[in-house]
Short mmCIF file of C-alpha atoms and ligand atoms in Angstrom, two decimals:
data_model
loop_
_atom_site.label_atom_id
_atom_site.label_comp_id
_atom_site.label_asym_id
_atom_site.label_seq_id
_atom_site.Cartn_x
_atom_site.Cartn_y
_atom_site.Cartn_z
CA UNK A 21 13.31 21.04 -12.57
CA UNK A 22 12.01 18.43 -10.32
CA UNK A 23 11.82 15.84 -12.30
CA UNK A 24 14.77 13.00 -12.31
CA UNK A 25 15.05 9.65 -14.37
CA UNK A 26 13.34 6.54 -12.55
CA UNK A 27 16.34 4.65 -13.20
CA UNK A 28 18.64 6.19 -10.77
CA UNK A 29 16.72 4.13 -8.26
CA UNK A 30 18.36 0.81 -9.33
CA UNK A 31 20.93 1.49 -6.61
CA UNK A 32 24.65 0.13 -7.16
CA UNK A 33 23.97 -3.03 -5.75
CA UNK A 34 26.89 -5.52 -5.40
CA UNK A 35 26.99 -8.18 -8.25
CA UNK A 36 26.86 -11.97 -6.33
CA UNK A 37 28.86 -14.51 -7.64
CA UNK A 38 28.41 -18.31 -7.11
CA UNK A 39 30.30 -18.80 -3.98
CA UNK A 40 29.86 -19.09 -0.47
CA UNK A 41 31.99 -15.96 0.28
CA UNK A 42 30.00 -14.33 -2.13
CA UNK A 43 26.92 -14.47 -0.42
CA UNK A 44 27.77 -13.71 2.92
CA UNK A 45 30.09 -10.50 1.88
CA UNK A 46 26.55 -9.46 0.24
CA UNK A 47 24.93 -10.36 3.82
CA UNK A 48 27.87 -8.80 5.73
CA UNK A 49 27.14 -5.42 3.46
CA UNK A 50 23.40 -5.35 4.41
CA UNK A 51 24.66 -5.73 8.25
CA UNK A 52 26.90 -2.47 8.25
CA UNK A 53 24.73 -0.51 7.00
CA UNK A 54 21.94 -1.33 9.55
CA UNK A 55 19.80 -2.34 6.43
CA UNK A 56 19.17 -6.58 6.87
CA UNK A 57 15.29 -7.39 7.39
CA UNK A 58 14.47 -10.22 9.06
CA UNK A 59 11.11 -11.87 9.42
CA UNK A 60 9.39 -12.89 12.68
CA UNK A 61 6.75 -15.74 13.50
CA UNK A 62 3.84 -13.93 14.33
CA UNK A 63 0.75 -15.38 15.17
CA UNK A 64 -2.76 -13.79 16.40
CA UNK A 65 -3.42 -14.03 20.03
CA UNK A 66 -6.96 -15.01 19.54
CA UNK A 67 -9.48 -14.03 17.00
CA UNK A 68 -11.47 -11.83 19.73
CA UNK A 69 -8.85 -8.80 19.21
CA UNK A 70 -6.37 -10.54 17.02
CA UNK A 71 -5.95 -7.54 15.19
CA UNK A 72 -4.37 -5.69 17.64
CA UNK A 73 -2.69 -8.81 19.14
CA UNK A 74 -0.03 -10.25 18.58
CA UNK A 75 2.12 -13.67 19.87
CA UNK A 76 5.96 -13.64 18.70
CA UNK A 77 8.98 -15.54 20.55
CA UNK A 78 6.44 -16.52 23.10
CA UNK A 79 5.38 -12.72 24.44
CA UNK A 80 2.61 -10.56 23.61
CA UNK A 81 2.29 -7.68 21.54
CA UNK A 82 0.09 -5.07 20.13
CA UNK A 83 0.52 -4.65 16.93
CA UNK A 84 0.85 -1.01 15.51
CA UNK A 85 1.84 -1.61 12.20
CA UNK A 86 -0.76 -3.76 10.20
CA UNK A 87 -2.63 -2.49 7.21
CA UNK A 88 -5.66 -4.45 8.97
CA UNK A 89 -7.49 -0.91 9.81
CA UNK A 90 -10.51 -2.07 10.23
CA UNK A 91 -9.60 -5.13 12.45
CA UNK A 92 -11.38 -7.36 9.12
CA UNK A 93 -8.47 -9.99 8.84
CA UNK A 94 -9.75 -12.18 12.03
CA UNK A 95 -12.85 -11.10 11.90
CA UNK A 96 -14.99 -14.36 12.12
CA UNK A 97 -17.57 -14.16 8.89
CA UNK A 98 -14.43 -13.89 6.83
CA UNK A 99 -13.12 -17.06 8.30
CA UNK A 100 -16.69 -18.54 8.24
CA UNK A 101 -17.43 -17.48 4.69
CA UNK A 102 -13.66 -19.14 3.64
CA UNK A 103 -14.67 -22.01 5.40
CA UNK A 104 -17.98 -22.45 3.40
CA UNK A 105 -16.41 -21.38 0.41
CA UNK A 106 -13.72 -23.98 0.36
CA UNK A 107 -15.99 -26.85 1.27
CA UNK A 108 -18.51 -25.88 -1.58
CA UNK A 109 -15.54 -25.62 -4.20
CA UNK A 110 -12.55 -26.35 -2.99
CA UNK A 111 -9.37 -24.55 -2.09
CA UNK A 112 -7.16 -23.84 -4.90
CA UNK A 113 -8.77 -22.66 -8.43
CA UNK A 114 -6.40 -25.03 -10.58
CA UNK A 115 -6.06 -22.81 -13.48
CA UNK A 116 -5.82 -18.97 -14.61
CA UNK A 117 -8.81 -16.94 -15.18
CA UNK A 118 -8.61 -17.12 -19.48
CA UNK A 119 -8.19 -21.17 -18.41
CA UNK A 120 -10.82 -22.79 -16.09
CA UNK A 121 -10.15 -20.95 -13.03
CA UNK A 122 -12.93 -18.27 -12.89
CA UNK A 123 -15.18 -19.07 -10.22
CA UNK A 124 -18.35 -18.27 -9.02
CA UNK A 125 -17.35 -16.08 -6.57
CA UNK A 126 -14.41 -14.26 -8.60
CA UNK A 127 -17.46 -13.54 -10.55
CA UNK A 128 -19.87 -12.23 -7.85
CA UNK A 129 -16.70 -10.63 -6.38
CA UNK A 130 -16.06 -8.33 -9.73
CA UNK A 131 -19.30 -7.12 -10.08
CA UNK A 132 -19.72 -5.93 -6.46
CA UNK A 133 -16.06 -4.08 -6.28
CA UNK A 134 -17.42 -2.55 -9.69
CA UNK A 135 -20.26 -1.04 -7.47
CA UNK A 136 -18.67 -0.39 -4.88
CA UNK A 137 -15.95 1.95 -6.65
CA UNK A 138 -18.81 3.27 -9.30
CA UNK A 139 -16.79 1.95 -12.62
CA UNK A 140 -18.08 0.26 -15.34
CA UNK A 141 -16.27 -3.10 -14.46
CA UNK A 142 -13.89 -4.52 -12.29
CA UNK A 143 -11.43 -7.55 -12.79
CA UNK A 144 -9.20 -9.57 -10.21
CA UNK A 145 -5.64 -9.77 -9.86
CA UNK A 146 -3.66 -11.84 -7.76
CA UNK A 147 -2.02 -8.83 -5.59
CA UNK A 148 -1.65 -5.41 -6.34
CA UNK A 149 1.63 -5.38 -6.99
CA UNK A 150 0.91 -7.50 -9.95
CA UNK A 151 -2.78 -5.75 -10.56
CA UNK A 152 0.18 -2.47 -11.23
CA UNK A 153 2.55 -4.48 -12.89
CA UNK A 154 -0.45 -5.34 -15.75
CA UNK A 155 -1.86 -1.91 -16.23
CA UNK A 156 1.62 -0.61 -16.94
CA UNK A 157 2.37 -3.25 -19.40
CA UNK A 158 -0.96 -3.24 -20.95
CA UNK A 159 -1.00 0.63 -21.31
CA UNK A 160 1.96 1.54 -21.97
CA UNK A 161 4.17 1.76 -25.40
CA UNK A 162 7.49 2.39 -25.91
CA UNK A 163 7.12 6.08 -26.87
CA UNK A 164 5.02 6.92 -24.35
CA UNK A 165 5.90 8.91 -21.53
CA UNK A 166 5.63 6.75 -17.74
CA UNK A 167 5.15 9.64 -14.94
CA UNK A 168 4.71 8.95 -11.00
CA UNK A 169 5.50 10.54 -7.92
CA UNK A 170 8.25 10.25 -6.00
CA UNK A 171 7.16 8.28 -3.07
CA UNK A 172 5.12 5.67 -4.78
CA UNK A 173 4.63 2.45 -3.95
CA UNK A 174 7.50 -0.09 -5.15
CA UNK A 175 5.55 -1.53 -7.15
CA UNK A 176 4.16 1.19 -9.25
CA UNK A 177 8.18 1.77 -9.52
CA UNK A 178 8.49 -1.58 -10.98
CA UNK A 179 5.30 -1.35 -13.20
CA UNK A 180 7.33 1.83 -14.87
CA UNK A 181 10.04 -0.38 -15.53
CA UNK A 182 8.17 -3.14 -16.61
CA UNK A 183 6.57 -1.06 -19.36
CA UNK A 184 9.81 -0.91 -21.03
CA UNK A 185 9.16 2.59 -22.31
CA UNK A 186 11.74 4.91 -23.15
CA UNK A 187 10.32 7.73 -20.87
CA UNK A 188 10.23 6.93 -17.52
CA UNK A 189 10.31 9.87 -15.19
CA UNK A 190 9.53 10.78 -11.39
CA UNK A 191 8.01 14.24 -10.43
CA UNK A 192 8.95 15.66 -6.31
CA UNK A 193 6.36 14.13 -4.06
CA UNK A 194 3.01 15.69 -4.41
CA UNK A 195 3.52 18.10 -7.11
CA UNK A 196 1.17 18.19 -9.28
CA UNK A 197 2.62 21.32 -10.99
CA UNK A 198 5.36 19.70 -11.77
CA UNK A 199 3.67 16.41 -13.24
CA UNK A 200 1.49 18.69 -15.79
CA UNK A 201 5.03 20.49 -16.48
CA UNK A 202 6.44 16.67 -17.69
CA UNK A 203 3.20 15.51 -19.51
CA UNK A 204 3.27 19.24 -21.03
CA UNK A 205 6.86 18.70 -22.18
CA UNK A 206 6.35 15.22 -23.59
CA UNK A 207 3.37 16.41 -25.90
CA UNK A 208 5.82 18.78 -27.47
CA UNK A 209 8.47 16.05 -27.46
CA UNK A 210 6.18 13.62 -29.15
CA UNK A 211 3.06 14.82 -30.33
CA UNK A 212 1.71 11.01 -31.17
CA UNK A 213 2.89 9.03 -27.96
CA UNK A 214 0.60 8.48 -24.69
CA UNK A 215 1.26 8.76 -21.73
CA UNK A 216 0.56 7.20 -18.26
CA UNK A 217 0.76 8.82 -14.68
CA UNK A 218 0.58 6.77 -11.54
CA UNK A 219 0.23 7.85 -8.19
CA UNK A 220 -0.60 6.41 -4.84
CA UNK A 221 -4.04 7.86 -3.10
CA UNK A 222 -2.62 7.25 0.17
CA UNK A 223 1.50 7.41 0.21
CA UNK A 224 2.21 3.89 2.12
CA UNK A 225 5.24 5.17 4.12
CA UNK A 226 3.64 8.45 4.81
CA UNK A 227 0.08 8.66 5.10
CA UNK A 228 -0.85 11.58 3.36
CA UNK A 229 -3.10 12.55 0.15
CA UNK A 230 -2.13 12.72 -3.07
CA UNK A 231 -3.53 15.74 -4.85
CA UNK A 232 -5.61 14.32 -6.97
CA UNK A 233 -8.12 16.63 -8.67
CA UNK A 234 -5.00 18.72 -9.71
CA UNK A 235 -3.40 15.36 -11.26
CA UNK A 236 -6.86 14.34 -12.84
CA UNK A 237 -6.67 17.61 -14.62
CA UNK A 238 -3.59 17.58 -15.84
CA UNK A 239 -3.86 13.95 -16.79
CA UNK A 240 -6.93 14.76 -19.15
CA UNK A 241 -5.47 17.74 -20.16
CA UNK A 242 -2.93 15.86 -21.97
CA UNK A 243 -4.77 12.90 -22.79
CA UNK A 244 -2.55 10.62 -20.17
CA UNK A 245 -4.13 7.85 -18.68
CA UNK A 246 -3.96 8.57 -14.93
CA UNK A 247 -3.71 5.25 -12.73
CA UNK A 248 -4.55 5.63 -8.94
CA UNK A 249 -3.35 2.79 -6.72
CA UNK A 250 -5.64 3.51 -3.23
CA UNK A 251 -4.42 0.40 -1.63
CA UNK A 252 -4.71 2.38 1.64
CA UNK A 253 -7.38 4.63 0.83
CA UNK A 254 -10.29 2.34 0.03
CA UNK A 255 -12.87 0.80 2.89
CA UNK A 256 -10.93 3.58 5.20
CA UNK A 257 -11.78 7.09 3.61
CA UNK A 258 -14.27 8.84 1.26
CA UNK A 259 -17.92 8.55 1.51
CA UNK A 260 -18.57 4.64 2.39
CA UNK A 261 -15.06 3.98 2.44
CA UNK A 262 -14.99 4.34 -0.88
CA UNK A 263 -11.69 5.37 -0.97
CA UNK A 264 -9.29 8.50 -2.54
CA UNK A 265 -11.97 9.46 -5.33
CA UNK A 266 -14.78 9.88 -2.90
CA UNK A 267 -12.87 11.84 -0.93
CA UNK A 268 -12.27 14.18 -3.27
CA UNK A 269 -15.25 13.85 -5.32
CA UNK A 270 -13.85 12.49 -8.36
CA UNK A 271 -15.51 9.67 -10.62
CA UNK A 272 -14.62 7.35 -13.50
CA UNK A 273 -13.99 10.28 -15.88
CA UNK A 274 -11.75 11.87 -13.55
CA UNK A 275 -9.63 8.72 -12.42
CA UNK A 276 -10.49 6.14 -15.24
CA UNK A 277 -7.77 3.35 -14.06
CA UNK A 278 -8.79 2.83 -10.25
CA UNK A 279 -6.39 -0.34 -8.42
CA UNK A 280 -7.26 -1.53 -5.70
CA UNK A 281 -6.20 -4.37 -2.73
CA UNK A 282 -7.79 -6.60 -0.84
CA UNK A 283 -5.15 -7.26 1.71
CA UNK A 284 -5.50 -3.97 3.47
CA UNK A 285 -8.80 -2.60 4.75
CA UNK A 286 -10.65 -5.50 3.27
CA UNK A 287 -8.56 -7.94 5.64
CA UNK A 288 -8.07 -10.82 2.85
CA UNK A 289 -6.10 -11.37 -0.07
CA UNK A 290 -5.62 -9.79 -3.50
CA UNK A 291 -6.43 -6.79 -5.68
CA UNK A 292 -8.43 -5.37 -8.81
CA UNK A 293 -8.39 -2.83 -11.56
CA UNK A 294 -12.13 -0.67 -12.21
CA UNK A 295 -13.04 0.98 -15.03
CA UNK A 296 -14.79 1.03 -18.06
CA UNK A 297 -16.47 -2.47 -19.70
CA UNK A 298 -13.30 -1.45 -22.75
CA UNK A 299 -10.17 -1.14 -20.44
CA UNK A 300 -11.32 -4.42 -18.44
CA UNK A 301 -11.33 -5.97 -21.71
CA UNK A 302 -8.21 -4.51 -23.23
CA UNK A 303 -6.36 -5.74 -20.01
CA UNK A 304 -7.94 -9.43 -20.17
CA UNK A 305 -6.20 -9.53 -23.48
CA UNK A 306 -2.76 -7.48 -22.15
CA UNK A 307 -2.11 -8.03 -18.46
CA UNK A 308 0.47 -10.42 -18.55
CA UNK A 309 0.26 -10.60 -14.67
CA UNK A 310 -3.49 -11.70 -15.24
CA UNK A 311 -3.04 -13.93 -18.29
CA UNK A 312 -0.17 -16.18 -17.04
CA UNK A 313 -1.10 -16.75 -13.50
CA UNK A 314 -3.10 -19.17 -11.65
CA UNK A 315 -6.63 -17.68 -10.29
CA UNK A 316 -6.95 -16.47 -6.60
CA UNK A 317 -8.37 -19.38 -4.34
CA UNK A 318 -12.15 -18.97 -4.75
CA UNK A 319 -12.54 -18.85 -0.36
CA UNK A 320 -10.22 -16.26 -1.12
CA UNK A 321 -13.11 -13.97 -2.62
CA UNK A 322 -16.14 -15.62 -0.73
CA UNK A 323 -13.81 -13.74 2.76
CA UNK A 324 -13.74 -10.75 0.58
CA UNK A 325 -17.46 -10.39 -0.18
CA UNK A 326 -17.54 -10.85 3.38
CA UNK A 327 -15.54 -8.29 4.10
CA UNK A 328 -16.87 -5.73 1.83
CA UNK A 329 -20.75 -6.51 3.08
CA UNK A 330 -18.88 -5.85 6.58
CA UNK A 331 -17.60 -2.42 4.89
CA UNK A 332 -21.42 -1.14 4.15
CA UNK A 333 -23.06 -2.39 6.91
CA UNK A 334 -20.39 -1.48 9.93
CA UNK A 335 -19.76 2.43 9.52
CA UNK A 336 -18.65 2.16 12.79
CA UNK A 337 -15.64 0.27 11.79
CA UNK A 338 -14.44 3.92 10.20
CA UNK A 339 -16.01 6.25 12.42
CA UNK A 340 -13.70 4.42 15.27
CA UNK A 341 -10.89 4.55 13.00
CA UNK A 342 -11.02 8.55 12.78
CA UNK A 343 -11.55 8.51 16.43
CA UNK A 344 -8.09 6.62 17.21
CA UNK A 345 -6.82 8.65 14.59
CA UNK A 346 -7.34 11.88 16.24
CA UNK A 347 -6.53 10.55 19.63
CA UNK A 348 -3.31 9.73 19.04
CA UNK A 349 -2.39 13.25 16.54
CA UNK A 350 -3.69 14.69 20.05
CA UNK A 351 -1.97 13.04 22.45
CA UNK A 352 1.07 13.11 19.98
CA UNK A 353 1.42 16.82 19.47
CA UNK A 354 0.74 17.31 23.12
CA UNK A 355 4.09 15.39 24.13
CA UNK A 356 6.16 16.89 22.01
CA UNK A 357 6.11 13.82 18.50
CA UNK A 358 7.42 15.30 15.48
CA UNK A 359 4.02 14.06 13.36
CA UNK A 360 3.44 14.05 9.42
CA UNK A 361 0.76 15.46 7.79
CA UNK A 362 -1.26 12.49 7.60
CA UNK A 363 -4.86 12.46 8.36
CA UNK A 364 -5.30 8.39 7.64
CA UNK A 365 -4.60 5.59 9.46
CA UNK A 366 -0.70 5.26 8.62
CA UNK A 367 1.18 8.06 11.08
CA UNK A 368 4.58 7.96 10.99
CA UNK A 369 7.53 8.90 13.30
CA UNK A 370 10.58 9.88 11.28
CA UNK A 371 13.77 9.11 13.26
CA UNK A 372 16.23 9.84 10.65
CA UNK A 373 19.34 7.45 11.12
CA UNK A 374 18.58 3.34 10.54
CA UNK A 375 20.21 3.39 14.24
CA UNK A 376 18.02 5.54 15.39
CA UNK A 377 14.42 3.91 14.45
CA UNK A 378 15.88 0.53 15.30
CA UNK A 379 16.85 1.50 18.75
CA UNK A 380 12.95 3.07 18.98
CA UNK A 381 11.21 0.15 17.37
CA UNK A 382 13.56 -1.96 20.37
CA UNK A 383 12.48 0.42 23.05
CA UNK A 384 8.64 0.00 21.84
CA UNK A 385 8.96 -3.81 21.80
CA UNK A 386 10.31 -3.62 25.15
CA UNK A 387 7.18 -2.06 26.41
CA UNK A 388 4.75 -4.88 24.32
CA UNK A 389 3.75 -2.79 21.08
CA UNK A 390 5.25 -3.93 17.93
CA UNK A 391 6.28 -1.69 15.42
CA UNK A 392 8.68 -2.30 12.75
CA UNK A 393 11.72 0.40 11.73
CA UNK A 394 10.84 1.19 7.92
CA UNK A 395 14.82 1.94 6.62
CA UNK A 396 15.69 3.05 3.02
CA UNK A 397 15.33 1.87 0.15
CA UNK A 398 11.52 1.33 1.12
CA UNK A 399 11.81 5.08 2.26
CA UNK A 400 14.38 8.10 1.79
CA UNK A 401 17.73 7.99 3.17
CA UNK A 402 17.97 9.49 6.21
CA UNK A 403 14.15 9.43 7.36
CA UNK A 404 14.25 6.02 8.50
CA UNK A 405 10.84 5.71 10.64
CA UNK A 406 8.83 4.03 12.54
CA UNK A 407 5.33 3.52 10.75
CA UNK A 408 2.29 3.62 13.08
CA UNK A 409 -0.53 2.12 11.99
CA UNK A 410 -4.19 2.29 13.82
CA UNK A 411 -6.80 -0.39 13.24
CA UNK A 412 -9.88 0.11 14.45
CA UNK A 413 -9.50 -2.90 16.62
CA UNK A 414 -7.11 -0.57 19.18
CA UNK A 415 -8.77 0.57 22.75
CA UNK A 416 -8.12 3.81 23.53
CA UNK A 417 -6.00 2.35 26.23
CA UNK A 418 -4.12 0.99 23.88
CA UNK A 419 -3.23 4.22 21.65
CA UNK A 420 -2.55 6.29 25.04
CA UNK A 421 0.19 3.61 26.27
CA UNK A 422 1.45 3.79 23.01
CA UNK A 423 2.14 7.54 22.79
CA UNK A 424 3.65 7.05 26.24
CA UNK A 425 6.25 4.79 25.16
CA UNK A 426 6.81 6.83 22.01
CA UNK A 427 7.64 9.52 24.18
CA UNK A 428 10.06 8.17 25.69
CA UNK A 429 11.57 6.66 23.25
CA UNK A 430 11.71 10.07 21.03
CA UNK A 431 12.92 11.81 24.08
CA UNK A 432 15.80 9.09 24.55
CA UNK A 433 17.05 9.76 20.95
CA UNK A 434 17.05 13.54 21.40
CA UNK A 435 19.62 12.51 24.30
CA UNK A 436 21.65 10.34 22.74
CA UNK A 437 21.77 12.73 19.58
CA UNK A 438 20.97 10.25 17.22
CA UNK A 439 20.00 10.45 13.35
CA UNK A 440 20.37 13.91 11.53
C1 PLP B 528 0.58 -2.92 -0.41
C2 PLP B 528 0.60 -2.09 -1.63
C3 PLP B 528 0.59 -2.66 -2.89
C4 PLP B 528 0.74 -4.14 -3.10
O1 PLP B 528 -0.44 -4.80 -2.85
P1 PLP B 528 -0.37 -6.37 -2.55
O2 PLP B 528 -1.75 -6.83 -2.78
O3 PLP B 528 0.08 -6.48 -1.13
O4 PLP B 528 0.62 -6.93 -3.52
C5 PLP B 528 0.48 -1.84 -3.98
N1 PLP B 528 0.43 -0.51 -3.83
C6 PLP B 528 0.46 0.09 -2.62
C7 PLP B 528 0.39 1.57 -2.53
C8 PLP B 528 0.56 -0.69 -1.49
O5 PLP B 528 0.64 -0.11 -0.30
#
């Protein structure tokens, strides 16, 4: 069976008392095992080609590992629509949606992400972490059954636990077969209960497709709702960039809980849940992420009307996207890169040690591209990576001296006979 219990996840994780030794012991554990994140201060270079530039310590970078993949979040009628936006009304929206907080253009905002995705109705959320964490809690009772893949997004992870059911389980990454097995089992188990299965469109740390006509028919098979986050599939693939449904052909029937983000392809801030006029409603009265927390800045949505007006009327923003895409898979494969099947925008390099894709993710910053080393527990132990990204904002220039320096870098860890 390839189904374990989500739980395991919550890793044995060292309890912190309150003391100063305490603390840095925790720190000191992160340390040996090659596992403590740091941030940097990075700042655009200018808003020309900001989304492949970047300025951090005081050097220049390209940056190859934004979700920006269509080069939106500097683009200049998102700043300019911001700009107007908080003039007109202001910047913050002083109060939750159910409150005083809806705005004009939250309003505007829903009704054209409804269109754009084909549902019934769309409502904002905040993020998409919390856009997951609300459909899970709304949705979900105690009895029912909580499915999702392996690889999902953290915060789908969290949205399981959140939903405090007693059946919370994860199927092996991209089998389908095995989620109808689960949701077949659990009907048996308990004929009355629901259940809900969540899935990425596009797997975050690994670019590839989740098979989703053979989830939507299992999921209505059983009568489970199925929830797909396409935080990296929507403005980038599908008809329109309409994301993981219109690649596959699927509608509202097929995938009646669509999330999406803003933050991504859309280059602003936030997220939303599409569906039917009932679900929006049900969650207005259920999301707890959307009833207790303060409405996204209103300039906030003017840049993302911008952005999605940008979406229909720029095809070429995706067309050059696919482009860079196959560019680099060529170039890639030619010299030797161990690729993933991935055919979006994120296109991983799996080093295998945390040693291993820091020492890369050195070597690549040494030659000006930046690209962080993604390390477990955001991915599997032992295939820590480095996650390329292309935005449509790269030169081919850019892509071929990145492959170069990949190269070597790969080639250099074959030497020194890092990782597994
Ligand atoms: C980034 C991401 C989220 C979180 O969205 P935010 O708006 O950044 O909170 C959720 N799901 C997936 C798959 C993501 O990649």
């Amino acid at each position: 069976m390839t189904i374990s219990t989500l739980l395991h996840k919550s890793r044995g994780k060292t309890a912190v008392r309150r003391a100063p030794e305490a603390l840095a012991a925790a720190l000191r554990e992160v340390d040996d095992r090659r596992l403590r994140r740091r941030r940097v201060v990075a700042a655009p270079v200018n808003v020309e080609d900001a989304a492949a530039a970047l300025a951090i310590d005081g050097r220049r970078y390209l940056n190859f590992c934004s979700n920006d993949y269509l080069g939106l979040a500097t683009h200049p009628a998102l700043a300019a629509a911001m700009a107007g936006a908080a003039r007109a009304q202001g910047a913050g929206a002083g109060a939750s949606h159910l409150v005083t907080g809806h705005g004009p253009e939250h309003e505007a905002l829903e009704h054209e992400l409804a269109e754009f995705t084909g549902r019934e109705r769309a409502l904002l959320f905040s993020s998409g972490y919390m856009a997951n964490l609300g459909v899970a809690v709304a949705l979900a009772d105690r009895d029912d059954l909580v499915l999702g893949d392996r690889l999902n997004h953290a915060s789908l992870v969290d949205a399981a636990l959140l939903a405090r059911t007693r059946r919370s389980l994860r199927y092996a990454h991209g089998d389908a077969a095995a989620a109808r097995a689960a949701l077949a089992a659990h009907a048996v188990a308990a004929p009355a209960a629901g259940a809900l299965l969540l899935t990425d469109g596009v797997f975050s740390m690994d670019g590839d497709l989740a098979p989703l006509p053979a989830l939507a028919a299992a999921a209505r098979e059983h009568g489970a709702w199925l929830v797909l986050d396409d935080a990296h599939g929507l403005g980038v693939i599908g008809d329109g960039g309409r994301g993981s449904c219109a690649h596959f052909g699927l509608g509202a029937e097929e995938v009646p809980v669509l999330v999406g983000t803003l933050g991504k392809a859309l280059g602003s801030f936030g997220a939303f849940v599409a569906g039917s006029a009932d679900l929006i409603d049900l969650l207005v009265q259920r999301a707890r992420t959307y009833i207790y927390t303060t409405a996204l800045p209103q300039p906030v949505a003017a840049a993302t009307r911008a952005a999605l007006r940008l979406v229909r009327t720029e095809p070429w923003r995706r067309e050059r996207l696919a482009q860079l895409i196959e560019r680099f898979r060529r170039l890639a494969t030619a010299r030797g890169l161990p690729l993933s099947h991935s055919p979006t925008a994120i296109q991983p390099v799996v080093f295998g040690s945390e040693s291993a894709a820091l020492a890369a993710s050195a070597a690549l910053r040494d030659a000006g591209f930046w690209v962080g080393a993604i390390r477990p527990p955001t991915v599997p132990p032992g295939t820590a990576r480095l996650r390329i990204t292309l935005s449509a904002a790269h030169r081919d220039a850019d892509v071929d001296a990145l492959v170069e320096a990949l190269a070597i870098a790969w080639a250099r860890r074959v030497h020194e006979g890092a990782g597994p």
